[in-house]
PDB file of C-alpha atoms in Angstrom:
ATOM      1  CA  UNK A  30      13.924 -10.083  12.326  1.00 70.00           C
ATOM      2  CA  UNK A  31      13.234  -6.550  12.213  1.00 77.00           C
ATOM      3  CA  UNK A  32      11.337  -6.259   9.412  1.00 90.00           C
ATOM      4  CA  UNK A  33      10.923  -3.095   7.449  1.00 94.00           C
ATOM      5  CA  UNK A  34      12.621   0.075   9.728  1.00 95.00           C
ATOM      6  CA  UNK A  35      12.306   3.455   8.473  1.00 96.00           C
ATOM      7  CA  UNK A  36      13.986   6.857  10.382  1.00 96.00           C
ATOM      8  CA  UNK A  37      12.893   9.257  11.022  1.00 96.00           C
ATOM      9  CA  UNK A  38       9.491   8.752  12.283  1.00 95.00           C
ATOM     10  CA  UNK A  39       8.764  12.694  12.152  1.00 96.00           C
ATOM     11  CA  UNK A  40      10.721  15.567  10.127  1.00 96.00           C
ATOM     12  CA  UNK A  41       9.674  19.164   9.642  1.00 97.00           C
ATOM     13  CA  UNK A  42      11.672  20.684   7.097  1.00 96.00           C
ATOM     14  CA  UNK A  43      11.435  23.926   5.362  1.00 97.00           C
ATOM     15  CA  UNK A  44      10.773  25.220   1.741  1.00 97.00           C
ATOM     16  CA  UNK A  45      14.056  24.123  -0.300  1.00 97.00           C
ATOM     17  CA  UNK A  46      15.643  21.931   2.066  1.00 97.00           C
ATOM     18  CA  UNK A  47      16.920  18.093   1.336  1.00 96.00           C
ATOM     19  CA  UNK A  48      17.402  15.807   3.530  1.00 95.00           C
ATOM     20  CA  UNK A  49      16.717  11.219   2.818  1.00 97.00           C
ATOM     21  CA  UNK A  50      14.161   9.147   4.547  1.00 97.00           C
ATOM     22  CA  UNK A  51      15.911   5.962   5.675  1.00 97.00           C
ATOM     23  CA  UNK A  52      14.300   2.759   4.773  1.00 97.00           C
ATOM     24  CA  UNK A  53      15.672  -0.841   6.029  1.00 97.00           C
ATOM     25  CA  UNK A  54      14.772  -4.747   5.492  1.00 95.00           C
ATOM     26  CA  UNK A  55      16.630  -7.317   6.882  1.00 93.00           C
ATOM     27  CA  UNK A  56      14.261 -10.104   5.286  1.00 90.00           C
ATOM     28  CA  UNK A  57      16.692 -10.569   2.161  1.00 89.00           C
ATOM     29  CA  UNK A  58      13.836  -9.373   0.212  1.00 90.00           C
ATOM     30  CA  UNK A  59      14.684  -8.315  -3.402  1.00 88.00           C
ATOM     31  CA  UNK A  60      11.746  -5.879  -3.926  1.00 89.00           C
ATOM     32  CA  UNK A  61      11.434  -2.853  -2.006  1.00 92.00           C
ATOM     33  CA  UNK A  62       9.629   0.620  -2.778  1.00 93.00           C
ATOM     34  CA  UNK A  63       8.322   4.279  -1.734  1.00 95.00           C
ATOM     35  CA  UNK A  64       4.908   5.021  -1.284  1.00 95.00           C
ATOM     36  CA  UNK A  65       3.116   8.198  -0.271  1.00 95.00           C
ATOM     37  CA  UNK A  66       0.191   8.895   1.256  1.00 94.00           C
ATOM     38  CA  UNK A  67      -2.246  11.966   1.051  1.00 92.00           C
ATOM     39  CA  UNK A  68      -5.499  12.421   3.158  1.00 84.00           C
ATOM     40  CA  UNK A  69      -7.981  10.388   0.470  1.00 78.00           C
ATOM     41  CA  UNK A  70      -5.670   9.167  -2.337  1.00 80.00           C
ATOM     42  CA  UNK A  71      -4.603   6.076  -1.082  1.00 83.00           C
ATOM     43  CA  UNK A  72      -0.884   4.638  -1.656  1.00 90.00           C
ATOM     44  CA  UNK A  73       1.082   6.042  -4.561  1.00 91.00           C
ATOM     45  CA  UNK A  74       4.493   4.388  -5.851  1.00 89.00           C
ATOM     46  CA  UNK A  75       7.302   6.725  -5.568  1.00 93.00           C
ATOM     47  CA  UNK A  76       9.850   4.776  -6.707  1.00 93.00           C
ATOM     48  CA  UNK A  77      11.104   0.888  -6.813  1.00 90.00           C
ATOM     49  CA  UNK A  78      13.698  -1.758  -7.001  1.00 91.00           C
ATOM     50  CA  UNK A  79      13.998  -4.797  -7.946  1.00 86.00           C
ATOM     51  CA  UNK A  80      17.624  -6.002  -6.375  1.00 88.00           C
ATOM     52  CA  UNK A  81      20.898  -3.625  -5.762  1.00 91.00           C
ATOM     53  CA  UNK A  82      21.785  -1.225  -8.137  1.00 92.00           C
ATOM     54  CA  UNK A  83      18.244  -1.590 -10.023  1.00 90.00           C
ATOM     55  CA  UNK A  84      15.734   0.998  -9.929  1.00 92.00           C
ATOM     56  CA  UNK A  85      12.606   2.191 -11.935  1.00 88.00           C
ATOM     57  CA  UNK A  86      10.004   5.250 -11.306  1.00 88.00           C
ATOM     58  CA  UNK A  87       6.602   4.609 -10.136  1.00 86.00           C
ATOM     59  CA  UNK A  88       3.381   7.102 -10.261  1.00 84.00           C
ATOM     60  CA  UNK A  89       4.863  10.321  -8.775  1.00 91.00           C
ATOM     61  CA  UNK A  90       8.665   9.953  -8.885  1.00 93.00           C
ATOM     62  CA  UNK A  91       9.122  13.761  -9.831  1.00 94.00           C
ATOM     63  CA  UNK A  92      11.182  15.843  -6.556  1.00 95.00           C
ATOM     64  CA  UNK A  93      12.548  12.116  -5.296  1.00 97.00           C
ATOM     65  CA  UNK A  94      15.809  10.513  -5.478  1.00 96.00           C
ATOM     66  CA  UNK A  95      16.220   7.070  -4.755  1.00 97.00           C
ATOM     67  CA  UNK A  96      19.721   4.180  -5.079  1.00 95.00           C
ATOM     68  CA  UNK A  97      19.887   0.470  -4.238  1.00 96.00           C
ATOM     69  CA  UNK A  98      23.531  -0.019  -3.376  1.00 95.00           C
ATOM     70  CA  UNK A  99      22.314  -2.821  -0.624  1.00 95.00           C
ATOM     71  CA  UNK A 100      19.809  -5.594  -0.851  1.00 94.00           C
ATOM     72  CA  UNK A 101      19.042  -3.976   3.323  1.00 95.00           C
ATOM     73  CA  UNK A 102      19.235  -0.424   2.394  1.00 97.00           C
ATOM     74  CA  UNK A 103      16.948   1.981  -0.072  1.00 97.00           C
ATOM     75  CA  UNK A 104      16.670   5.487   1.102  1.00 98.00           C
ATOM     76  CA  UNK A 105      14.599   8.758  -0.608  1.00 98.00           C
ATOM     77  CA  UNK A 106      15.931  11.441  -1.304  1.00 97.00           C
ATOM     78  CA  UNK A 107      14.459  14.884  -1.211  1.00 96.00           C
ATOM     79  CA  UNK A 108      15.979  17.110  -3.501  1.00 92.00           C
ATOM     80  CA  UNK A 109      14.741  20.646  -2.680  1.00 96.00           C
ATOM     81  CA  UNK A 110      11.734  20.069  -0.656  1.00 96.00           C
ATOM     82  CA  UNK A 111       8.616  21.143  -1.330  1.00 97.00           C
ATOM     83  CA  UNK A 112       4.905  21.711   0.403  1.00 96.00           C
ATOM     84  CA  UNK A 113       3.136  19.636  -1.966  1.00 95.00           C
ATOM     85  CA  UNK A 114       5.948  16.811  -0.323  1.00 97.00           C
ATOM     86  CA  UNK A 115       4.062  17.084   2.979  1.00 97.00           C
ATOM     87  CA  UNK A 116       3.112  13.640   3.330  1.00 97.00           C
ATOM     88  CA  UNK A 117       3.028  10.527   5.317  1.00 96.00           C
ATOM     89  CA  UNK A 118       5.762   8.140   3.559  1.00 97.00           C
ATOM     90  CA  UNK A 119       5.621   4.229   3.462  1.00 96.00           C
ATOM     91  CA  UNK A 120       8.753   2.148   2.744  1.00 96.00           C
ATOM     92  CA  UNK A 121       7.761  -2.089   1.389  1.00 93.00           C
ATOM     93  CA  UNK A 122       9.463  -4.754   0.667  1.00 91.00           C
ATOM     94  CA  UNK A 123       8.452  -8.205  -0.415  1.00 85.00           C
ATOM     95  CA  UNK A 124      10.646 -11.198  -1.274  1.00 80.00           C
ATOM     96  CA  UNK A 125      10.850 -11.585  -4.884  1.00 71.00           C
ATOM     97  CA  UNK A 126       9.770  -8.952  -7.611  1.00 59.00           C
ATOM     98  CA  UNK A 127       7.700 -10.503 -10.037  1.00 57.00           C
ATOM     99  CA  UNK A 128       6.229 -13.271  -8.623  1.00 58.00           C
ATOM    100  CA  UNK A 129       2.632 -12.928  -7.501  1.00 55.00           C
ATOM    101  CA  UNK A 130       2.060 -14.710  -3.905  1.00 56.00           C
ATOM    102  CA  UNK A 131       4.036 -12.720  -1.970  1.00 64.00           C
ATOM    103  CA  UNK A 132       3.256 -10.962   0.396  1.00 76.00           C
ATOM    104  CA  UNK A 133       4.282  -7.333   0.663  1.00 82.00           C
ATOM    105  CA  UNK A 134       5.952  -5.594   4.256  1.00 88.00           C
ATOM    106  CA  UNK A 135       5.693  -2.508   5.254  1.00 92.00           C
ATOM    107  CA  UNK A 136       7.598  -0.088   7.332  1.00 94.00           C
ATOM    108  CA  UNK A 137       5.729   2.056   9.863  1.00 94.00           C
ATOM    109  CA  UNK A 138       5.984   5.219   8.381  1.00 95.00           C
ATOM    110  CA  UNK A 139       7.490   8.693   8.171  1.00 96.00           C
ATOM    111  CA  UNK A 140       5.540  11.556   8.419  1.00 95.00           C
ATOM    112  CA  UNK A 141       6.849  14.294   6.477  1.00 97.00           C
ATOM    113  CA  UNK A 142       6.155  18.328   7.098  1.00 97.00           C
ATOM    114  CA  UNK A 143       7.072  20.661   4.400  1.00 97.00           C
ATOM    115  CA  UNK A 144       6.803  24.463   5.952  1.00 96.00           C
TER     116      UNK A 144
ATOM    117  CA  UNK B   3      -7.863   7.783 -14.007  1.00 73.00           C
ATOM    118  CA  UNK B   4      -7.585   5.654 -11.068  1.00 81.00           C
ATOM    119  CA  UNK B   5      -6.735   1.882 -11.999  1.00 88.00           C
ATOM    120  CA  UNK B   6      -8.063   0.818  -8.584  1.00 93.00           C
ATOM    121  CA  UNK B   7     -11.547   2.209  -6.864  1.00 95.00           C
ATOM    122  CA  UNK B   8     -12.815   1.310  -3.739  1.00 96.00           C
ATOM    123  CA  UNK B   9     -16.626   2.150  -2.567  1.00 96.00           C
ATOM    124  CA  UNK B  10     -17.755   3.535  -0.511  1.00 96.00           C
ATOM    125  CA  UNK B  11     -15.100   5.954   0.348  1.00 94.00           C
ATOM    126  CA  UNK B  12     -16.352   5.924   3.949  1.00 95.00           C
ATOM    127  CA  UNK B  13     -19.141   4.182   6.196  1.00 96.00           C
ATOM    128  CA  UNK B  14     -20.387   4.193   9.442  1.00 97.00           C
ATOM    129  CA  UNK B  15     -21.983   1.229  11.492  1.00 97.00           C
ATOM    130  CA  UNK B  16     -22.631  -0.168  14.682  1.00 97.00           C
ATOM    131  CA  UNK B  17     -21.478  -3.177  16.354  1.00 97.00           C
ATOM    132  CA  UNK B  18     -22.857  -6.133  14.968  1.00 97.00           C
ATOM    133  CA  UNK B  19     -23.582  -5.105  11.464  1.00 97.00           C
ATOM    134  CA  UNK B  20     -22.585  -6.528   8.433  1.00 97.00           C
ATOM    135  CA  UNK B  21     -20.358  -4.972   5.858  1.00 98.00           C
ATOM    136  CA  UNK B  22     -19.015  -5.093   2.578  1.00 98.00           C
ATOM    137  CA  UNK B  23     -16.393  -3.122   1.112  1.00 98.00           C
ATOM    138  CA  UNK B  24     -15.943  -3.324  -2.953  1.00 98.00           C
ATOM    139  CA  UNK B  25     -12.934  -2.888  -5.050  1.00 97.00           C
ATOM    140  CA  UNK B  26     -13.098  -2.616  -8.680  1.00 97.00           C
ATOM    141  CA  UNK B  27     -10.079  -2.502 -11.082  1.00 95.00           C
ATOM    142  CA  UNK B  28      -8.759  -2.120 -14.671  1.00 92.00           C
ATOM    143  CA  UNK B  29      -4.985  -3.162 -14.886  1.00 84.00           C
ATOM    144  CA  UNK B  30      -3.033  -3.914 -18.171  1.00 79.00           C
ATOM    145  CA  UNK B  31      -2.143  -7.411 -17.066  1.00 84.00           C
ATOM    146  CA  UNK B  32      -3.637  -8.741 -13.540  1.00 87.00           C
ATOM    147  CA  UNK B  33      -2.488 -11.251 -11.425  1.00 84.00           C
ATOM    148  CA  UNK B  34      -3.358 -11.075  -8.333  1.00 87.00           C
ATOM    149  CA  UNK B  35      -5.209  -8.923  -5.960  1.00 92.00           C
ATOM    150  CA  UNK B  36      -4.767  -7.782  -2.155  1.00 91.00           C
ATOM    151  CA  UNK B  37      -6.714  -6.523   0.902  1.00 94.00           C
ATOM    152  CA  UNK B  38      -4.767  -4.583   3.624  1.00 93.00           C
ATOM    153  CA  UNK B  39      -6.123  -2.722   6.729  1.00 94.00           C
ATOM    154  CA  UNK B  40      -4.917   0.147   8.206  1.00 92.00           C
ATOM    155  CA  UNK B  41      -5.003   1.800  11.347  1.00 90.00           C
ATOM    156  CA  UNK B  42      -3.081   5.015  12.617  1.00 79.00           C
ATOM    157  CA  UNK B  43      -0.184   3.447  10.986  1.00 83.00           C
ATOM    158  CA  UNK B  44       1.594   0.883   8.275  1.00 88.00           C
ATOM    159  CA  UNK B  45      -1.042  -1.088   5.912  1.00 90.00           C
ATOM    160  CA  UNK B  46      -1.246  -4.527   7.204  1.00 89.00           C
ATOM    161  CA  UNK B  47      -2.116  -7.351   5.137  1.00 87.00           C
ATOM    162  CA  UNK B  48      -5.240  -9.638   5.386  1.00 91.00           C
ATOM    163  CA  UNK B  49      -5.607 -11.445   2.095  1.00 87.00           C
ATOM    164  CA  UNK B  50      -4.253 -12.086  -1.572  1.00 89.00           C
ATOM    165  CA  UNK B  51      -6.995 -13.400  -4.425  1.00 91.00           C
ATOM    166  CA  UNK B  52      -5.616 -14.619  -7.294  1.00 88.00           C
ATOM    167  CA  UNK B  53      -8.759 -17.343  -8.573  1.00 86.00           C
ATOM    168  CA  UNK B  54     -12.059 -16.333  -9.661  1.00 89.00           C
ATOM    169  CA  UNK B  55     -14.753 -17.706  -7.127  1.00 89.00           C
ATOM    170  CA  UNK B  56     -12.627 -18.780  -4.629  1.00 88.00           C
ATOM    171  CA  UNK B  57     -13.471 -17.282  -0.847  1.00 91.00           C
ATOM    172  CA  UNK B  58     -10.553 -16.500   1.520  1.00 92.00           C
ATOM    173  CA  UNK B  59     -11.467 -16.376   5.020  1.00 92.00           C
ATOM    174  CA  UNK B  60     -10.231 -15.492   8.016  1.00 91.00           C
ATOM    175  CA  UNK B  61     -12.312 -15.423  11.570  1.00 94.00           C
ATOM    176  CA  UNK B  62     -15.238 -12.793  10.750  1.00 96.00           C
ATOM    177  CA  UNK B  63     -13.463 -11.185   7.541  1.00 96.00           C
ATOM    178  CA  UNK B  64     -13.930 -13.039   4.225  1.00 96.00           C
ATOM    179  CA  UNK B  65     -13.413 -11.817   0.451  1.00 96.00           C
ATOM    180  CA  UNK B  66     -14.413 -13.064  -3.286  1.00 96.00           C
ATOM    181  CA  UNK B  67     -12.539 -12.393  -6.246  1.00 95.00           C
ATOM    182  CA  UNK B  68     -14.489 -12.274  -9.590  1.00 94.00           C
ATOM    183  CA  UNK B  69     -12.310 -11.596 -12.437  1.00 89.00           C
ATOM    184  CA  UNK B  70     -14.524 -11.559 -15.221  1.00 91.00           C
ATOM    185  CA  UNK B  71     -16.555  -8.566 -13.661  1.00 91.00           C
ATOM    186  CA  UNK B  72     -13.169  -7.700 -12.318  1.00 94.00           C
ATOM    187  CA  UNK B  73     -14.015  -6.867  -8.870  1.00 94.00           C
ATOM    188  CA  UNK B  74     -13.471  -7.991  -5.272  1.00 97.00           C
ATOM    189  CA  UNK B  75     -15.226  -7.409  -1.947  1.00 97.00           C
ATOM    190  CA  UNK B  76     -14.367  -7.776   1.650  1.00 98.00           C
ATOM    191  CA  UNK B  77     -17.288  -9.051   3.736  1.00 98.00           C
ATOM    192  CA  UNK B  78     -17.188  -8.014   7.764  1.00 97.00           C
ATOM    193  CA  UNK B  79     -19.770  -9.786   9.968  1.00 97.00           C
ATOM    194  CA  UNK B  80     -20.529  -9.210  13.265  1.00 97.00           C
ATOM    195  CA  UNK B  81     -18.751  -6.069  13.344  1.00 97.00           C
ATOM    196  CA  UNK B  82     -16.692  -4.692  16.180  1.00 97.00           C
ATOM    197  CA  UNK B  83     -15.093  -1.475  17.203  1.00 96.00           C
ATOM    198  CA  UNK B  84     -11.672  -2.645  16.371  1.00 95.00           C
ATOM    199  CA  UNK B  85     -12.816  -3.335  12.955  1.00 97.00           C
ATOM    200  CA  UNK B  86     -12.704   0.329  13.163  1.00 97.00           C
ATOM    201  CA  UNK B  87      -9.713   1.391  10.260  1.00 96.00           C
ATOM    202  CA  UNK B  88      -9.511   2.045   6.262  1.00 95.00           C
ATOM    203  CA  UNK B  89      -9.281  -0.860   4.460  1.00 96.00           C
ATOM    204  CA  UNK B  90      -6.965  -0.493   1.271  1.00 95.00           C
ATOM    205  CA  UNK B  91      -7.375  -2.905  -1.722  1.00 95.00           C
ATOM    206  CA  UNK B  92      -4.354  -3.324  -4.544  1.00 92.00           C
ATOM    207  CA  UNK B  93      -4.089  -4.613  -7.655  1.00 90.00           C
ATOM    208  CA  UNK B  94      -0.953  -6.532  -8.782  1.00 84.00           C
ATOM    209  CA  UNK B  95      -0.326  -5.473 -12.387  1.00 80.00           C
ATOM    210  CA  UNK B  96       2.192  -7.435 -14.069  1.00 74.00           C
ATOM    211  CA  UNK B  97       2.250  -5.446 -17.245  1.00 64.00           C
ATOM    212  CA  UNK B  98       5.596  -4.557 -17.612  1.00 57.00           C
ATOM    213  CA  UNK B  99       8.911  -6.741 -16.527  1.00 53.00           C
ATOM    214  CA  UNK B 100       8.421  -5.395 -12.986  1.00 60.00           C
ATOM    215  CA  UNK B 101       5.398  -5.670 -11.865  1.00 65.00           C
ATOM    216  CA  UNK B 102       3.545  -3.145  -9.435  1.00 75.00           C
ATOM    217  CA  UNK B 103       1.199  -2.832  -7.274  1.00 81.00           C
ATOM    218  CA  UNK B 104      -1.571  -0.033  -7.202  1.00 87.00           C
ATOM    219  CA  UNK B 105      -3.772   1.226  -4.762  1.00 91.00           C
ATOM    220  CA  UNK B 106      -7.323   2.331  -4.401  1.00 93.00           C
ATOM    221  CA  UNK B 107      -8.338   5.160  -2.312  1.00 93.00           C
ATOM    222  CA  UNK B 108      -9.152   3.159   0.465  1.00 94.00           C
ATOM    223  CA  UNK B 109     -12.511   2.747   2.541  1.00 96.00           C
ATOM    224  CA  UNK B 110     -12.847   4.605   5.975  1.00 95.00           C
ATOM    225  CA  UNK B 111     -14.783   2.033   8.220  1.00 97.00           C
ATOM    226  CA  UNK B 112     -16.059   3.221  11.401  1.00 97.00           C
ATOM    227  CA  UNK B 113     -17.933   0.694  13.928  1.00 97.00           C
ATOM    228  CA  UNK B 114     -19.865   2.702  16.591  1.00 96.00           C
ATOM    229  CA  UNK B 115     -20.231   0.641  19.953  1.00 94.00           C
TER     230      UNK B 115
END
């Protein structure tokens, strides 16, 4: 198994500019999510999903698009990016969505440049 | 208002010391809560508490849930320099249908040879 694969690893982009970070699992896991992370403020939830074609907002959803066509696939989109976006993104998955002892997986990372 | 905070936000030690890292929490409806460490990349996990009182170990690293005071630390002995990371504590909140999972701010652990 893979595991959790996100592309790219690195993206500079500039001020109104979209583009999707590419997040994978090939664990059958039903639970899979967006995270960002910002130099002392820990993880925060983007966006989630609990199976295909189900998805919910988390803490700081506002600029991001996400879909769940797949039980593999959940990419982010970037509408019109921003520098407040500049950020190192996280992509998770874990096996079933409510249930407390599992574990959650993480991808390795994008890190995201807004100029 | 953070749900999860971690303390301290940063410390320094040398090789051989003893540390502990605390998490405290408010969530809506907790279940369960988990330790990660993180280097210069993804969060990986080291333990999920779910019982009051109950210590999980694992070689030097151990942790204690209390959920009464509804806290948790993460006890490092005989520190070494690859202990060297920020170790992230979440909180598994199963107040709505969903369930998430939020994070504290993390703790920057440094181990000087």
């Amino acid at each position: 198994n893979a595991g959790v694969t996100q592309t790219p690893k690195f993206q500079v982009l500039k001020t109104g500019q979209s583009m999707t970070l590419q997040c994978a699992q090939d664990m059958n896991h039903e639970y899979m999510s967006w995270y960002r992370q910002d130099p002392g403020m820990g993880l925060r939830l983007i966006h989630y999903s609990v199976g295909a074609g189900i998805t919910d907002q988390g803490e700081v959803p506002n600029g991001y698009n996400v879909s769940r066509s797949t039980t593999e696939d959940f990419p982010l989109r970037l509408l019109s990016a921003a520098p407040s976006q500049t950020s190192v993104y996280f992509c998770a998955s874990k096996l079933i969505a409510g249930v407390v002892n599992n574990e959650q997986f993480f991808g390795p990372g994008t890190r995201l440049t807004v100029l | 208002e953070d749900k999860v905070v971690q303390s301290p936000l940063s410390l320094v030690v040398h090789e051989g010391d003893t540390v502990t890292l605390n998490c405290s929490y408010e969530v809506t409806n907790f279940r369960s809560l988990l330790w990660y460490k993180q280097e210069k990349k993804a969060p990986t996990f080291l333990f999920m508490l779910t019982s009051s009182g109950i210590e999980k170990k694992s070689g030097r690293l151990s942790s204690i849930l209390d959920k009464k005071e509804l806290f948790s630390i993460l006890n490092i002995t005989a520190t070494q320099t690859g202990d060297s990371a920020v170790y992230l504590c979440a909180v598994f909140d199963r107040g709505s249908t969903l369930g998430r999972l939020y994070f504290g701010r993390g703790t920057q652990l440094t181990v000087w040879p």
